mmCIF file of C-alpha atoms in Angstrom:
data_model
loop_
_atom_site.group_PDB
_atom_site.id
_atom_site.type_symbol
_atom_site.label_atom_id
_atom_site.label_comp_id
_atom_site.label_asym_id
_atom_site.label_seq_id
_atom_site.Cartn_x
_atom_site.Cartn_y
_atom_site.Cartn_z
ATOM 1 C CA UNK A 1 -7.955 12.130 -3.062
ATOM 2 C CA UNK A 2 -8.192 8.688 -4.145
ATOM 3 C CA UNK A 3 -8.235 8.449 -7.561
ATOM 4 C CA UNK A 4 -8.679 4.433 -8.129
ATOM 5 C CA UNK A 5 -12.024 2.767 -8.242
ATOM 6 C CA UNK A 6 -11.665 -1.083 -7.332
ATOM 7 C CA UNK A 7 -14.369 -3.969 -8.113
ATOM 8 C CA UNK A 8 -16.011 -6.054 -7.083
ATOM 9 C CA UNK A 9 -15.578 -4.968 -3.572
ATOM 10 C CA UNK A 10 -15.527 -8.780 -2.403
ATOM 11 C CA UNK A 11 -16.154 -12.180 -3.981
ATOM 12 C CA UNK A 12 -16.826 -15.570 -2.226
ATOM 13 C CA UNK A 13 -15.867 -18.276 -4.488
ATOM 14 C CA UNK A 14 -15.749 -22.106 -4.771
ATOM 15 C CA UNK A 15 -11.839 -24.105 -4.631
ATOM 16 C CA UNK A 16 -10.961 -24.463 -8.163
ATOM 17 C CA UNK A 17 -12.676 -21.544 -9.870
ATOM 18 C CA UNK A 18 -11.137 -18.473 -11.663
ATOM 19 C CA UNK A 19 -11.725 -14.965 -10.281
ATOM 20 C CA UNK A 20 -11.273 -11.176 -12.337
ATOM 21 C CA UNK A 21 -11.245 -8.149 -10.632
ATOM 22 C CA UNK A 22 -10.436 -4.697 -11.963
ATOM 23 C CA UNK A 23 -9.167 -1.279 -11.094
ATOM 24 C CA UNK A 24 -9.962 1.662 -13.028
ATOM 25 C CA UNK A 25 -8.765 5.721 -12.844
ATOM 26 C CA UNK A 26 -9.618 8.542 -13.566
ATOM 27 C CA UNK A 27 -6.483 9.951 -14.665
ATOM 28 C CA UNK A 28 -3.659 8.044 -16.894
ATOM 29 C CA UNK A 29 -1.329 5.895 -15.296
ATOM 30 C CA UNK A 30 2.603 5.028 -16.215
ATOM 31 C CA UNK A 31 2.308 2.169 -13.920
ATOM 32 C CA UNK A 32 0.011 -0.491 -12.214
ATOM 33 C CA UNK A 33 0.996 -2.173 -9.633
ATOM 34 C CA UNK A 34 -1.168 -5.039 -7.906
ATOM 35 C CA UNK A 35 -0.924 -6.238 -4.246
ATOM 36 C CA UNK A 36 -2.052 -9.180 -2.282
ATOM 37 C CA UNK A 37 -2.726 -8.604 1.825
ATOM 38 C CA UNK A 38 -2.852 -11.792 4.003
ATOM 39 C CA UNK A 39 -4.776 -11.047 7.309
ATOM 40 C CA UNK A 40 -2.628 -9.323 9.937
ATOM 41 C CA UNK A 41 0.011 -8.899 7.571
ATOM 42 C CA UNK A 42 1.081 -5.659 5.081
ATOM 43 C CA UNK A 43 0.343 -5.859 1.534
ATOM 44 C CA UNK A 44 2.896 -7.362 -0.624
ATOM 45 C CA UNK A 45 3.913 -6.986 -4.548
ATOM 46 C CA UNK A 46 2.234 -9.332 -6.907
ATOM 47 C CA UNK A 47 2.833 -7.831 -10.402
ATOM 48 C CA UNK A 48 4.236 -4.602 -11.754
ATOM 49 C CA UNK A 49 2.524 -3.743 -15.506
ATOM 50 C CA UNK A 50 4.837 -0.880 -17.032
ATOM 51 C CA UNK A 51 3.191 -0.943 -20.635
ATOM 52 C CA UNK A 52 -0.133 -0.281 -22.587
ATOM 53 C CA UNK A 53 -1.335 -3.385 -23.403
ATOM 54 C CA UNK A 54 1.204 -5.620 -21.338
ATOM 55 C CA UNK A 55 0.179 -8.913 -20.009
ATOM 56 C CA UNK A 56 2.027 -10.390 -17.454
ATOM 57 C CA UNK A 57 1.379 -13.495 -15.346
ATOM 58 C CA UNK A 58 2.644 -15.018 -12.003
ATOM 59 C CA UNK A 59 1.845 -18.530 -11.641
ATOM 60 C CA UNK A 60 -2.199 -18.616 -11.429
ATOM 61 C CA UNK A 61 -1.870 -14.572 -11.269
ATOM 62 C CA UNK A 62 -2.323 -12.714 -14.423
ATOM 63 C CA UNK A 63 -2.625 -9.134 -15.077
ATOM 64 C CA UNK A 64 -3.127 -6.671 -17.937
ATOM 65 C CA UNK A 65 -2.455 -3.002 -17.985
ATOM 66 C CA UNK A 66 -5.080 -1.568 -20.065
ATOM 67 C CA UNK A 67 -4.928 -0.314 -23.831
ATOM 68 C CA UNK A 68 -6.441 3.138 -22.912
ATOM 69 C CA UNK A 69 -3.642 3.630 -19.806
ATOM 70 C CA UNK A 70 -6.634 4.152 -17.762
ATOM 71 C CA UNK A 71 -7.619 0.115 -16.179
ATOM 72 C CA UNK A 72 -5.834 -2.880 -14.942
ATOM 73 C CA UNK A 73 -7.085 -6.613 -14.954
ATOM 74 C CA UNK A 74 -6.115 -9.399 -12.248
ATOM 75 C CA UNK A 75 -7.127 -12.897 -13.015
ATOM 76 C CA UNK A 76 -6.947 -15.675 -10.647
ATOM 77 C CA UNK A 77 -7.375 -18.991 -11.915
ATOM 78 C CA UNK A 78 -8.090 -22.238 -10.355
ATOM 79 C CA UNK A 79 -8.493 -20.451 -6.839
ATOM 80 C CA UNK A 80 -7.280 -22.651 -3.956
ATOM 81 C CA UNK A 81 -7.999 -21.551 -0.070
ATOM 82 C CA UNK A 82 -4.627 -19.710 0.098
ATOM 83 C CA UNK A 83 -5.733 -17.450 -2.221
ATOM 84 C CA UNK A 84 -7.845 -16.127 0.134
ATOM 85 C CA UNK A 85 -6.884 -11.835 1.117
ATOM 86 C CA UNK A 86 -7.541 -8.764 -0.066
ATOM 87 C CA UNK A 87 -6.243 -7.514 -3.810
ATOM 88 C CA UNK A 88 -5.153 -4.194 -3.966
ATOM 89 C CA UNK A 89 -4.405 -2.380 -7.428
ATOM 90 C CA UNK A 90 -2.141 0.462 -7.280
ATOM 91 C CA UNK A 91 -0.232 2.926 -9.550
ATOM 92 C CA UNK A 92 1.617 6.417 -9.021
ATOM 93 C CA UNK A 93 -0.575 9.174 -10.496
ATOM 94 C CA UNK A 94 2.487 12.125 -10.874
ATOM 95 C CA UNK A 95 5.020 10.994 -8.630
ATOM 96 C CA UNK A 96 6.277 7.731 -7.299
ATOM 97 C CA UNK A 97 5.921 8.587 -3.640
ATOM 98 C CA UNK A 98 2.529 9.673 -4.023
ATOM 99 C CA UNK A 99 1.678 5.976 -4.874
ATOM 100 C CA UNK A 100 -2.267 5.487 -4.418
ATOM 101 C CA UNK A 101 -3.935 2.509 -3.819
ATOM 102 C CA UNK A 102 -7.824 1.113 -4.824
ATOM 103 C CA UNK A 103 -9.941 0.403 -1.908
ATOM 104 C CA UNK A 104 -9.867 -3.527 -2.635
ATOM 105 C CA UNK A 105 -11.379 -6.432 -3.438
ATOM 106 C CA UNK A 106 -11.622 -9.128 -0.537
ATOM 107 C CA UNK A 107 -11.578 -12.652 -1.975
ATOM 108 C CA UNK A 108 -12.687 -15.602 0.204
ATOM 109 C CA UNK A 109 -12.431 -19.233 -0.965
ATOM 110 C CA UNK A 110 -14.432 -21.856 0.033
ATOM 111 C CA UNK A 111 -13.487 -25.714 -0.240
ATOM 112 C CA UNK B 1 16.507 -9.869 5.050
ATOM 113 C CA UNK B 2 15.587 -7.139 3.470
ATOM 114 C CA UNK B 3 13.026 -5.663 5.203
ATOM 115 C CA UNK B 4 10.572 -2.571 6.734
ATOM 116 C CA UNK B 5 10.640 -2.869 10.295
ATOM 117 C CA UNK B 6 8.053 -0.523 12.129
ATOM 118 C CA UNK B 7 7.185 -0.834 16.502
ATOM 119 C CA UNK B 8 5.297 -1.002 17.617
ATOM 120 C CA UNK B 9 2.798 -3.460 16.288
ATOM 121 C CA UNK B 10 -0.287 -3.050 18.285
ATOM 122 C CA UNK B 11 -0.831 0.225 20.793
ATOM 123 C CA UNK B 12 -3.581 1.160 23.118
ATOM 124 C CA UNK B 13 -3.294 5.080 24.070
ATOM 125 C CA UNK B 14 -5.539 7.958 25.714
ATOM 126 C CA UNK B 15 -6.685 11.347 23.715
ATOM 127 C CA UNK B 16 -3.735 13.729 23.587
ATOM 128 C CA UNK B 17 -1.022 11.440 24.720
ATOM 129 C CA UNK B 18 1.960 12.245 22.138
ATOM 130 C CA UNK B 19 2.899 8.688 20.358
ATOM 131 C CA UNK B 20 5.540 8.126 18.363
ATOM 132 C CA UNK B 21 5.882 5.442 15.882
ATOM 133 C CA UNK B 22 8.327 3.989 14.496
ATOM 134 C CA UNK B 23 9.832 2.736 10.976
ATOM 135 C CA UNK B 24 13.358 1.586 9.764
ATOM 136 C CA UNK B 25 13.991 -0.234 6.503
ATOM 137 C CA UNK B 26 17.447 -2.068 5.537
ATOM 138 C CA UNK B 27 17.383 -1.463 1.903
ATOM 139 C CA UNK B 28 18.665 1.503 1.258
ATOM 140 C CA UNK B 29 15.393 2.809 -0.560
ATOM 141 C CA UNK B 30 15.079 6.476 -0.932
ATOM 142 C CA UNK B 31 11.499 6.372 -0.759
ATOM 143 C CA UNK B 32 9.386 6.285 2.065
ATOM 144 C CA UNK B 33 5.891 6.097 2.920
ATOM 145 C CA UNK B 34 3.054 6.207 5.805
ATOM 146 C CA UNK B 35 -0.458 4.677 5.285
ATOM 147 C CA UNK B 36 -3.445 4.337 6.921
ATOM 148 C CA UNK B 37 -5.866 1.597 6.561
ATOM 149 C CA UNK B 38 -9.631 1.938 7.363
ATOM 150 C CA UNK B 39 -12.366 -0.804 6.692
ATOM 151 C CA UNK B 40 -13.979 -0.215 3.592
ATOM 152 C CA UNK B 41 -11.535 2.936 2.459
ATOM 153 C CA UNK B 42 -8.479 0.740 1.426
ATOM 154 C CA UNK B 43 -4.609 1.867 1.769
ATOM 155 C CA UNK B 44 -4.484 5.738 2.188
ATOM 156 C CA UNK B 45 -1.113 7.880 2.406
ATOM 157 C CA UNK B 46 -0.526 9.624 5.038
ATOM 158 C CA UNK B 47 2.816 11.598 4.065
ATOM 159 C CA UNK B 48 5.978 10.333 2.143
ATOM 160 C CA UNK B 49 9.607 11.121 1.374
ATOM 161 C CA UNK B 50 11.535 11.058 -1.421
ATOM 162 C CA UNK B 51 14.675 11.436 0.384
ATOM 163 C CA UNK B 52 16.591 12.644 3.460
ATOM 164 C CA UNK B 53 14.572 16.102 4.887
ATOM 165 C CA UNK B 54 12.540 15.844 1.748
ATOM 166 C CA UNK B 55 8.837 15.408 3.381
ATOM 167 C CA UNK B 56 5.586 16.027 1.512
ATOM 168 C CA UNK B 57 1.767 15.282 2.418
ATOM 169 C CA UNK B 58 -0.419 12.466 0.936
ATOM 170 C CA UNK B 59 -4.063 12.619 0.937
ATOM 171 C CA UNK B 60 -4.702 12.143 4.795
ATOM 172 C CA UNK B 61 -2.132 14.044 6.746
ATOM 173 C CA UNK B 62 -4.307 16.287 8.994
ATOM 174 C CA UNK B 63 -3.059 15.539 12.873
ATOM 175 C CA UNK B 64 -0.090 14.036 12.128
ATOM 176 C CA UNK B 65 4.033 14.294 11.352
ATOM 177 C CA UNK B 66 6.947 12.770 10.264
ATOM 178 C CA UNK B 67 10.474 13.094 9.892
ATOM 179 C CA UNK B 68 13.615 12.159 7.748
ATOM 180 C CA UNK B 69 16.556 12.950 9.186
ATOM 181 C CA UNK B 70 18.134 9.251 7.957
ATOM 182 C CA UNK B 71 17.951 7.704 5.315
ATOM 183 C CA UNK B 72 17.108 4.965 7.269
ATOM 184 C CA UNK B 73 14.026 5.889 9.678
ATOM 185 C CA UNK B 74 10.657 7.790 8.782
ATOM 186 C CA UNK B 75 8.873 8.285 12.253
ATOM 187 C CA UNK B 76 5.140 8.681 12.368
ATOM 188 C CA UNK B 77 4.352 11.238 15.258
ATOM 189 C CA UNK B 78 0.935 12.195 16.734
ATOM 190 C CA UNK B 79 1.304 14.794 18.470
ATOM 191 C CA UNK B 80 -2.234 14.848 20.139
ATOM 192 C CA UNK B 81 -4.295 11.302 19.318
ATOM 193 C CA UNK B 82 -7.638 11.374 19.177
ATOM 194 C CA UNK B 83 -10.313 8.268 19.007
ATOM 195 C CA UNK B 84 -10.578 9.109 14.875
ATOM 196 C CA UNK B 85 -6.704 7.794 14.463
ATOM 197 C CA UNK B 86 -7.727 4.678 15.612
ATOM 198 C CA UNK B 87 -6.722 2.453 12.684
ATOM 199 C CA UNK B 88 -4.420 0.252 11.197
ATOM 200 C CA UNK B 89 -0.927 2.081 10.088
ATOM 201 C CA UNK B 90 1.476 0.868 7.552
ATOM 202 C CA UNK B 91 5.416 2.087 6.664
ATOM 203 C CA UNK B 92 6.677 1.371 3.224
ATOM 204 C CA UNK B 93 10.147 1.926 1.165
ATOM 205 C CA UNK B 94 10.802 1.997 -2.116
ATOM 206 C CA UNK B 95 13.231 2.486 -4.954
ATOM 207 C CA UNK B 96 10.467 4.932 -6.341
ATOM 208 C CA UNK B 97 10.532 5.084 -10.555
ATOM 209 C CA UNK B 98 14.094 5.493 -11.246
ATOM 210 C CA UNK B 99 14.875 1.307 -11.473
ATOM 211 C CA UNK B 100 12.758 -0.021 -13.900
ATOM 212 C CA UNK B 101 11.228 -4.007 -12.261
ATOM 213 C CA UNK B 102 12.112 -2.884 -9.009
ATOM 214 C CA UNK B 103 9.301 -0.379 -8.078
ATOM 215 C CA UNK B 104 6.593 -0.430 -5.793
ATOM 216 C CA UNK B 105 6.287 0.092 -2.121
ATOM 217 C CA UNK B 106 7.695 -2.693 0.024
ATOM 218 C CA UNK B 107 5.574 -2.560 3.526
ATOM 219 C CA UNK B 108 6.002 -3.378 7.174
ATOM 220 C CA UNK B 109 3.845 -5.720 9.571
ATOM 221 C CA UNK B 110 1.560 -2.950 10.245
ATOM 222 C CA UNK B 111 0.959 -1.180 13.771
ATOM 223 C CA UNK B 112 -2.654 -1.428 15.381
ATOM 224 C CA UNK B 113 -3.102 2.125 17.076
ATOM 225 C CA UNK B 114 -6.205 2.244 19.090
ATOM 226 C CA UNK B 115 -7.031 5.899 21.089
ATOM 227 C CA UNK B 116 -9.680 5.835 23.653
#
């Protein structure tokens, strides 16, 4: 079963402020992945983490993989309406086809 | 354009109607992958392959099937819908582990199912 616990489960936010959000397992991860969903569309890649410790940003997105192996950070900063979807964090527990997913967190931006 | 193309993208069937539906991807991954999506429950795998005839299940694979007989295609059947398969159903590829910065599941569009 799912193995990923996600939070918050949504956040409504103001244009211009930052938003965190983190995933946490219960079992060690090689891996985080994070994922961004636009309405009516699939999810799509983000940021990949591959280390302990690793920060790694893209544009206003940055994420950490977690010291322990065990939790991922995404950070959002200065928040504009497109940012508005839902996050997913993600990671491969023992194999990479079994790739689970957190339930995520819906972000919705107002101006 | 590399893509996952899956059809079709919104479906309205009966209880025990056999549906099949479709996914093809263009980028040669070996990986595979079906998902469900359920308000509330986020992304959950349905089955996935690792490679050609190489099928296994994920964590929600009661009432369905797939197959891999291409590289190519990775077919999500139901044999015999019922209402509690209504949901929203994803197809993904992937390289899988073995090339480090290009992991992670790629997805298609997404198919609507609804059975009545």
């Amino acid at each position: 079963g799912q193995q990923l616990n996600q939070s918050p489960q949504s956040m409504f936010i103001q244009e211009g402020e930052d938003v965190s959000m983190n995933c946490t397992s219960s079992s060690i991860f090689n891996t985080w992945l994070w994922y961004k969903q636009d309405p009516g569309e699939g999810p799509v890649l983000l940021i990949a983490l591959y280390k302990a410790g690793e920060l790694t940003s893209n544009g206003r997105l940055t994420a950490q993989f977690g010291i322990t192996r065990k939790d991922s950070f995404l950070n959002i900063s200065a928040s504009i309406p497109s940012d508005v979807g839902i996050y997913f964090c993600a990671g491969p527990p023992d194999n990479w086809g079994k790739l689970q997913f957190g339930a995520g967190t819906q972000v919705v931006v107002t101006p | 354009e590399a893509q996952v193309t899956q059809n079709p993208r919104y479906l309205i069937t009966v209880t025990g109607k056999k549906l099949t539906v479709t996914c093809s991807q263009n980028m040669n991954h070996e990986y595979m992958s079906w998902y469900r999506q359920d308000p509330g429950l986020g992304l959950r795998q349905i089955y996935y392959s690792m490679n050609v005839e190489v099928t296994d299940k994920g964590d929600v694979p009661e009432g369905y099937k797939v197959s891999r007989k291409e590289k190519r295609n990775f077919p999500l059947i139901l044999e015999s819908p019922s209402p509690n398969q209504t949901s929203l159903y994803f197809c993904a590829s992937s390289w899988g582990g073995r090339v480090t910065g290009r992991n992670g599941y790629t997805f298609g569009s997404g198919t609507r199912l609804t059975v009545v």
